[in-house]
mmCIF file of C-alpha atoms in Angstrom:
data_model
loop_
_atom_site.group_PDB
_atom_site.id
_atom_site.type_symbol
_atom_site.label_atom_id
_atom_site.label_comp_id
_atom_site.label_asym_id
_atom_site.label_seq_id
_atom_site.Cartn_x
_atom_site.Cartn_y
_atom_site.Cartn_z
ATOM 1 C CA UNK I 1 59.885 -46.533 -29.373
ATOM 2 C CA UNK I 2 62.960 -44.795 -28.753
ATOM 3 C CA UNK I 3 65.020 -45.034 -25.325
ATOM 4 C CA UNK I 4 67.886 -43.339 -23.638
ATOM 5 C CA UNK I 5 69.746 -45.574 -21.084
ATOM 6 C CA UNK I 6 71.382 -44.652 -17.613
ATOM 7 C CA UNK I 7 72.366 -46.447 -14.819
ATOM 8 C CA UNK I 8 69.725 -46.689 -12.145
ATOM 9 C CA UNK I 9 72.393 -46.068 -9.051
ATOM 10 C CA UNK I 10 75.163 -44.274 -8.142
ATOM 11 C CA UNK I 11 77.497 -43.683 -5.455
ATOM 12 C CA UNK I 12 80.433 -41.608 -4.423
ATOM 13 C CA UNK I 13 82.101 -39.808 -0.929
ATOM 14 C CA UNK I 14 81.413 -36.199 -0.618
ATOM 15 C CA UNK I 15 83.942 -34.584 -2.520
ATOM 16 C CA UNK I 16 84.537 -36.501 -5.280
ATOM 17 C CA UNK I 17 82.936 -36.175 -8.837
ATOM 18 C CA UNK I 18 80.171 -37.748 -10.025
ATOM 19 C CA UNK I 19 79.338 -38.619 -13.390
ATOM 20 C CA UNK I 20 76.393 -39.559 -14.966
ATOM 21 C CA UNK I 21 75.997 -41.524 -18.388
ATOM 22 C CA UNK I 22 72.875 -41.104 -20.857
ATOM 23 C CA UNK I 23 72.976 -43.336 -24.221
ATOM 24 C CA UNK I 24 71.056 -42.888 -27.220
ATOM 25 C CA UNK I 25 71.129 -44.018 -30.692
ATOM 26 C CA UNK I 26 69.800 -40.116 -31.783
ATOM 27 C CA UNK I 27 71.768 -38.692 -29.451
ATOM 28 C CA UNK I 28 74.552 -37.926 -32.272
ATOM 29 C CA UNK I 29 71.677 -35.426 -33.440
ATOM 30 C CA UNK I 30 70.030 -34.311 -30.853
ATOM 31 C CA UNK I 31 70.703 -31.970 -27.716
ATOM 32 C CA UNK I 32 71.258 -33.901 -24.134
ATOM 33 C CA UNK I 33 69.225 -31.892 -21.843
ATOM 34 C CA UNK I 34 69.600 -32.879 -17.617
ATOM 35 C CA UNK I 35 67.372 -32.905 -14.770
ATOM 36 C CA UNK I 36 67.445 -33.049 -10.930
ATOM 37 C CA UNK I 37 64.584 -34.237 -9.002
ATOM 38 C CA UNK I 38 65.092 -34.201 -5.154
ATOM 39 C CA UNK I 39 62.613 -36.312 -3.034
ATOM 40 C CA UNK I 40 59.150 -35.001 -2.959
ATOM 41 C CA UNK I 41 60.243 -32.431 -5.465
ATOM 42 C CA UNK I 42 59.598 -31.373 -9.385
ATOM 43 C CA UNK I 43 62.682 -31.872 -11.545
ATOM 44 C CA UNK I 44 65.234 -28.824 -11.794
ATOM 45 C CA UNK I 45 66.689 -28.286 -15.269
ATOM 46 C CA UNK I 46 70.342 -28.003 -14.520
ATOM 47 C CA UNK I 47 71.902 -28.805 -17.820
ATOM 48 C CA UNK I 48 70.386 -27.746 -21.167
ATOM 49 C CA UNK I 49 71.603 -28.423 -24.692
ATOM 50 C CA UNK I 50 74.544 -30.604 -23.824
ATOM 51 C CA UNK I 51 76.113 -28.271 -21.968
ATOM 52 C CA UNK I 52 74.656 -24.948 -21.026
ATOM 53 C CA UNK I 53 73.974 -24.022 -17.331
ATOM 54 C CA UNK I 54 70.380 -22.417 -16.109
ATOM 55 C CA UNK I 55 71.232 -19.110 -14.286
ATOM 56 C CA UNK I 56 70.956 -19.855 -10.264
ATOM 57 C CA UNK I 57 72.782 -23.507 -11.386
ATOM 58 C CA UNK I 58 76.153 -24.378 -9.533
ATOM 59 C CA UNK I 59 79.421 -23.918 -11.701
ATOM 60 C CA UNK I 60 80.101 -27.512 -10.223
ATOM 61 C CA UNK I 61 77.618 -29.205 -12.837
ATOM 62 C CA UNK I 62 78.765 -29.439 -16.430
ATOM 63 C CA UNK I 63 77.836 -31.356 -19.332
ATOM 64 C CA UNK I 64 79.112 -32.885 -22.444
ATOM 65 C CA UNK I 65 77.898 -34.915 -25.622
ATOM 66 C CA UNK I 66 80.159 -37.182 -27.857
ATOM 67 C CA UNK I 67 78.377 -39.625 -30.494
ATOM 68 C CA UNK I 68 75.886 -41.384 -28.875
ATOM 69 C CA UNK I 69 76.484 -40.332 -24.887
ATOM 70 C CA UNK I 70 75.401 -37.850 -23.145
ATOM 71 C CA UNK I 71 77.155 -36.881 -19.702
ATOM 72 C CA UNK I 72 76.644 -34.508 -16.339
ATOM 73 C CA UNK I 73 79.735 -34.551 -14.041
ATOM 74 C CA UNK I 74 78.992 -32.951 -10.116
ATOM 75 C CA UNK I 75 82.424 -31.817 -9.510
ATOM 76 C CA UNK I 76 82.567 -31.754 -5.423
ATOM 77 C CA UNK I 77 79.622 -33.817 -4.521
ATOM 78 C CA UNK I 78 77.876 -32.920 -1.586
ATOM 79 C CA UNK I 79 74.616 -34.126 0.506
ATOM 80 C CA UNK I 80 72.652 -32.017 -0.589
ATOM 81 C CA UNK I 81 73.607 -32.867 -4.390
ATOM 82 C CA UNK I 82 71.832 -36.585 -3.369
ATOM 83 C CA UNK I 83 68.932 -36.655 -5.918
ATOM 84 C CA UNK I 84 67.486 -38.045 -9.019
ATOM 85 C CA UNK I 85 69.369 -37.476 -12.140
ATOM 86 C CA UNK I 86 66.665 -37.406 -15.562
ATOM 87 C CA UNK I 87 68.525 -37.064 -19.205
ATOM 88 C CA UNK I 88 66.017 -36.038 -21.477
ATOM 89 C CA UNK I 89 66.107 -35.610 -25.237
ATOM 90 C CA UNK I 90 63.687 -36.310 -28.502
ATOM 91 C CA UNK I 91 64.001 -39.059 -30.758
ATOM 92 C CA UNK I 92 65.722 -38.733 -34.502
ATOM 93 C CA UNK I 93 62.474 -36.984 -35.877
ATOM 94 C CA UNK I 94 62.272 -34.705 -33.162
ATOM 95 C CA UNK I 95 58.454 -34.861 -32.319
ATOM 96 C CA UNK I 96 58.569 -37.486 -29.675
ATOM 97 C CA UNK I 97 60.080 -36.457 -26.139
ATOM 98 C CA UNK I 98 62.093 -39.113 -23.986
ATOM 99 C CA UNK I 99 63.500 -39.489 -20.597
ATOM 100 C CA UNK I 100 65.937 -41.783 -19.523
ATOM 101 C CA UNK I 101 65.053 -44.032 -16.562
ATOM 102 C CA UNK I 102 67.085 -41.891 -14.199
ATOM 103 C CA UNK I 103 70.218 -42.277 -11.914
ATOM 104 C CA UNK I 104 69.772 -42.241 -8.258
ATOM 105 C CA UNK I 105 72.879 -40.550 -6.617
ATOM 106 C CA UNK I 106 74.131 -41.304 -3.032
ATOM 107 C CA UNK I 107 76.410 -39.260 -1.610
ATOM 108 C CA UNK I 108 78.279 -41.012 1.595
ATOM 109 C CA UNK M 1 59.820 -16.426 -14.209
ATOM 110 C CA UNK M 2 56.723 -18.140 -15.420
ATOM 111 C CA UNK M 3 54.806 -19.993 -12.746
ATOM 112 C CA UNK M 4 52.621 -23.289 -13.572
ATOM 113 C CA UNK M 5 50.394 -24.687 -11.320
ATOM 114 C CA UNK M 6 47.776 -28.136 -11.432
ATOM 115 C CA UNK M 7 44.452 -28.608 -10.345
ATOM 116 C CA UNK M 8 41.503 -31.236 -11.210
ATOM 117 C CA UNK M 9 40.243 -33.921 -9.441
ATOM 118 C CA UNK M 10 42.852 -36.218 -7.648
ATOM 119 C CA UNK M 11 40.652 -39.581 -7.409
ATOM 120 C CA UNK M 12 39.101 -41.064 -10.386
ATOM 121 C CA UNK M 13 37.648 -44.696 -11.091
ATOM 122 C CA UNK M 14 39.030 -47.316 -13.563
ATOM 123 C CA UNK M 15 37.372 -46.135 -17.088
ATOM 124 C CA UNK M 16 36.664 -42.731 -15.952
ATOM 125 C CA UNK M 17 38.518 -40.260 -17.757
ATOM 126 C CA UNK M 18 41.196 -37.658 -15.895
ATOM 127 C CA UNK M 19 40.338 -33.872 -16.955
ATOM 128 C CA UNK M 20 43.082 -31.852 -15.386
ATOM 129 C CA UNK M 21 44.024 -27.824 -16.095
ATOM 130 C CA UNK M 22 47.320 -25.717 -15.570
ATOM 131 C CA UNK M 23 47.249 -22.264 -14.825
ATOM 132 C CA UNK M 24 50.185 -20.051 -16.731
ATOM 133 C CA UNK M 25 51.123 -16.775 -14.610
ATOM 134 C CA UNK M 26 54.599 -14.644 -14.666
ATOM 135 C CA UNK M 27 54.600 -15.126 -18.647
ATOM 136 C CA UNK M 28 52.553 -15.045 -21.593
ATOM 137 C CA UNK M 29 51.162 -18.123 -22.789
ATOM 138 C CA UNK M 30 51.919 -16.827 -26.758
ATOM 139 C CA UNK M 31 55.282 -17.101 -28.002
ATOM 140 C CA UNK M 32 57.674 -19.707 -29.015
ATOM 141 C CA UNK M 33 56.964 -21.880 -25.814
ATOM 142 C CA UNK M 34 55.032 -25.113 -26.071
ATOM 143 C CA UNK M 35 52.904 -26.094 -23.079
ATOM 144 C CA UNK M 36 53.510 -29.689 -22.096
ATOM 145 C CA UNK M 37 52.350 -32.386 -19.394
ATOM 146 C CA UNK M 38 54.350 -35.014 -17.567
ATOM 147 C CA UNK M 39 54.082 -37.940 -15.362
ATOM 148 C CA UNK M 40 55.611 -40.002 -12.748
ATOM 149 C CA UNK M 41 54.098 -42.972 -11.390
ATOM 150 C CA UNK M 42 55.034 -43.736 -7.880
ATOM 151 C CA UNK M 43 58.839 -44.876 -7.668
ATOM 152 C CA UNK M 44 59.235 -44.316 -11.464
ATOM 153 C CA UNK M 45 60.642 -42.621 -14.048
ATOM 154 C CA UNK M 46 59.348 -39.321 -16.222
ATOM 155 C CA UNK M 47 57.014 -39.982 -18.922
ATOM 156 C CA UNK M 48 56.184 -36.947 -21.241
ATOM 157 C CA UNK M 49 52.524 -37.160 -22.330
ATOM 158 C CA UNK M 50 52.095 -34.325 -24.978
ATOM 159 C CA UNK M 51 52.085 -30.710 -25.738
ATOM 160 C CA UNK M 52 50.240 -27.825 -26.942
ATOM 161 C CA UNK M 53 51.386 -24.489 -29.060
ATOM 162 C CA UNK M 54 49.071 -21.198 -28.518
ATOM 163 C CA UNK M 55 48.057 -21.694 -31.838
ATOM 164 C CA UNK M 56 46.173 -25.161 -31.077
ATOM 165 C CA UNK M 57 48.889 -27.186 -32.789
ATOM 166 C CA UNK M 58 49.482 -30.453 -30.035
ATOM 167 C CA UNK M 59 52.157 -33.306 -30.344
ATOM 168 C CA UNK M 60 51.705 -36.417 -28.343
ATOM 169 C CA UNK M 61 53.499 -39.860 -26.929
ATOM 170 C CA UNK M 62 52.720 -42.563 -29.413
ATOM 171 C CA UNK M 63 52.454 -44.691 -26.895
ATOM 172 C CA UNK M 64 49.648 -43.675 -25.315
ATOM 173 C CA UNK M 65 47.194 -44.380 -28.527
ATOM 174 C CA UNK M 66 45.062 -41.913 -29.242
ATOM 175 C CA UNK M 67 44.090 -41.890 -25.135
ATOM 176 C CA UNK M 68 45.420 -37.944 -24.455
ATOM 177 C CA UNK M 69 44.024 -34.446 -25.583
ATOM 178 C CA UNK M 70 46.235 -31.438 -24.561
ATOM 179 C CA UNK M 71 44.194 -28.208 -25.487
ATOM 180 C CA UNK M 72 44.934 -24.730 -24.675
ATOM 181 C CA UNK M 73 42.883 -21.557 -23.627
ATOM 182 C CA UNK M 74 44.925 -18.645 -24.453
ATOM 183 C CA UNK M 75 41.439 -16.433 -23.296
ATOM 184 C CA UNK M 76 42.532 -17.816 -19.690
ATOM 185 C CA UNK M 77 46.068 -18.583 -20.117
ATOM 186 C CA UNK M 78 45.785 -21.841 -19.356
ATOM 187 C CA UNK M 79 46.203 -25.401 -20.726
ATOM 188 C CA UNK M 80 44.624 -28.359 -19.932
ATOM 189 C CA UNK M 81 45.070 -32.394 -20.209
ATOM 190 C CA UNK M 82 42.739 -35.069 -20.925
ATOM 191 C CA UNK M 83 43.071 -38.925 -20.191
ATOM 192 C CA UNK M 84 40.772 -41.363 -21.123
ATOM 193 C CA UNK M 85 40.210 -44.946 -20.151
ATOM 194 C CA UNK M 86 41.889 -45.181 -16.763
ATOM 195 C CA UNK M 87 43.283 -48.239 -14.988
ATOM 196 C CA UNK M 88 45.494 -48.093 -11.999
ATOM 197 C CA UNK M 89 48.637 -48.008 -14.590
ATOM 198 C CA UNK M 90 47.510 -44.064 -14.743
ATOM 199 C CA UNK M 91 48.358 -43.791 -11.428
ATOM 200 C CA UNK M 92 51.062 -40.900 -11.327
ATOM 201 C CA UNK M 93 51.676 -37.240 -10.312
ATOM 202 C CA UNK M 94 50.948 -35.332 -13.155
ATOM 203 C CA UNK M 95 53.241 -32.113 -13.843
ATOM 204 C CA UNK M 96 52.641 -29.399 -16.331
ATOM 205 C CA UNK M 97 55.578 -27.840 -17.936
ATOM 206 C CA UNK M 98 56.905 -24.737 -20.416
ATOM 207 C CA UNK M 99 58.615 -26.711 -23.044
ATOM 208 C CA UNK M 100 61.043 -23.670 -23.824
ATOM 209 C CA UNK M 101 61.338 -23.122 -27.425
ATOM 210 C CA UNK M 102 60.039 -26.644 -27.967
ATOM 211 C CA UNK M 103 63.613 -27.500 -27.508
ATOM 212 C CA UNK M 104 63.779 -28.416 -23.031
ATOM 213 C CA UNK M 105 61.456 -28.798 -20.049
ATOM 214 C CA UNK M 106 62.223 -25.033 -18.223
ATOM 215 C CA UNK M 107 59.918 -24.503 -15.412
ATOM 216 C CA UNK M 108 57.650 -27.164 -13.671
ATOM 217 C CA UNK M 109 54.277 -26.823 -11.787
ATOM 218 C CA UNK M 110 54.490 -28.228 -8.589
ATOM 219 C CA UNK M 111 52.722 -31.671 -9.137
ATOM 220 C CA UNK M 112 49.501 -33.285 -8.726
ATOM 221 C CA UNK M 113 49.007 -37.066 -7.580
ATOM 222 C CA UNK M 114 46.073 -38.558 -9.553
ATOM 223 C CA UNK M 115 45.149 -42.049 -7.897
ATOM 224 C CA UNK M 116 42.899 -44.278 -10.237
ATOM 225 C CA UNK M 117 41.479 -47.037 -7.895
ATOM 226 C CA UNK M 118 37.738 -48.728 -7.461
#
């Protein structure tokens, strides 16, 4: 079965950037798409196709995809930016739908 | 904005099967959206379970071996997931989700936590 890796932790101060890794071998062909899923809540598309922001999303989240990474930078972290951080993408055929294990960020 | 939301029964049995339904409103349930379901079991990751077209057309995890239906009633615009042979693995909140364009996960029902336990 196919995988996308990420780093289960994070930390940085409030302020700073945070960026967030996703790696997968069909990620050279397929879109990087990025959730965040607060406590208690449902995930919150915030990046889709690599790069594209949701309307209602913060200018401070971006995305990017170069061979076979996928990244989300939080310029300006904040509290309230604390969360889990889902990649999500398909495998080379397309048909079979992946997350990655998630990065937990802590902002303090 | 289309809104999703879960019901079925929360506690099942090991063996018993999980019959849960999502209810489509804001949007129409036609289109070029497939209707998907998701789970989390407690403290983990997302795990995409399978998906259904308006046309009947599904597409499901491999991994779960031939254990989930996904089915759709456009009549009621709603869609609906079935699990068969339970064990406490199964254990998860189960989300239902627009799959926009079969291309990313757009909007999410709220969650519902399933418990299988004896």
């Amino acid at each position: 079965s196919y995988d996308l890796t990420q780093p289960p932790s994070m930390s940085v101060s409030p302020g700073q950037a945070a960026t967030f890794t996703c790696s997968g071998d069909a990620l050279p062909n397929q879109y990087a798409h990025w959730y965040q899923q607060r406590t208690g809540q449902a995930p919150l598309l915030v990046i889709y196709e690599d790069k594209k922001r949701p309307s209602g999303i913060s200018e401070r989240f971006s995305g990017s995809r170069s061979g076979t990474v996928a990244t989300l930078t939080v310029r300006g972290a904040q509290v309230e930016d604390e969360a889990d951080y889902y990649c999500y993408s398909t495998d080379s055929t397309g048909n079979q739908r992946v997350f990655g294990g998630g990065t937990k960020l802590t902002v303090l | 904005q289309v809104q999703l939301r879960e019901s079925g029964l929360r506690l099942l049995k090991p063996s018993e099967t999980l019959s849960l339904i999502c209810d489509v409103s804001g949007g129409s349930i036609f289109g070029s959206n497939w209707w998907s379901w998701v789970r989390q079991s407690p403290g983990r990751g997302l795990e995409w379970l399978g998906e259904v077209y308006y046309t009947g057309t599904t597409n499901y995890n491999g991994s779960l071996k031939g254990r989930v239906t996904v089915s759709v009633d456009s009549s009621k615009s709603q869609f609906s997931l079935t699990l068969t042979s339970l064990t406490a693995a199964d254990t998860a909140v189960y989300y239902c989700a627009v799959l926009y364009a079969g291309q990313f996960f757009q909007y999410w029902g709220q969650g519902i936590l399933v418990t299988v336990s004896s």
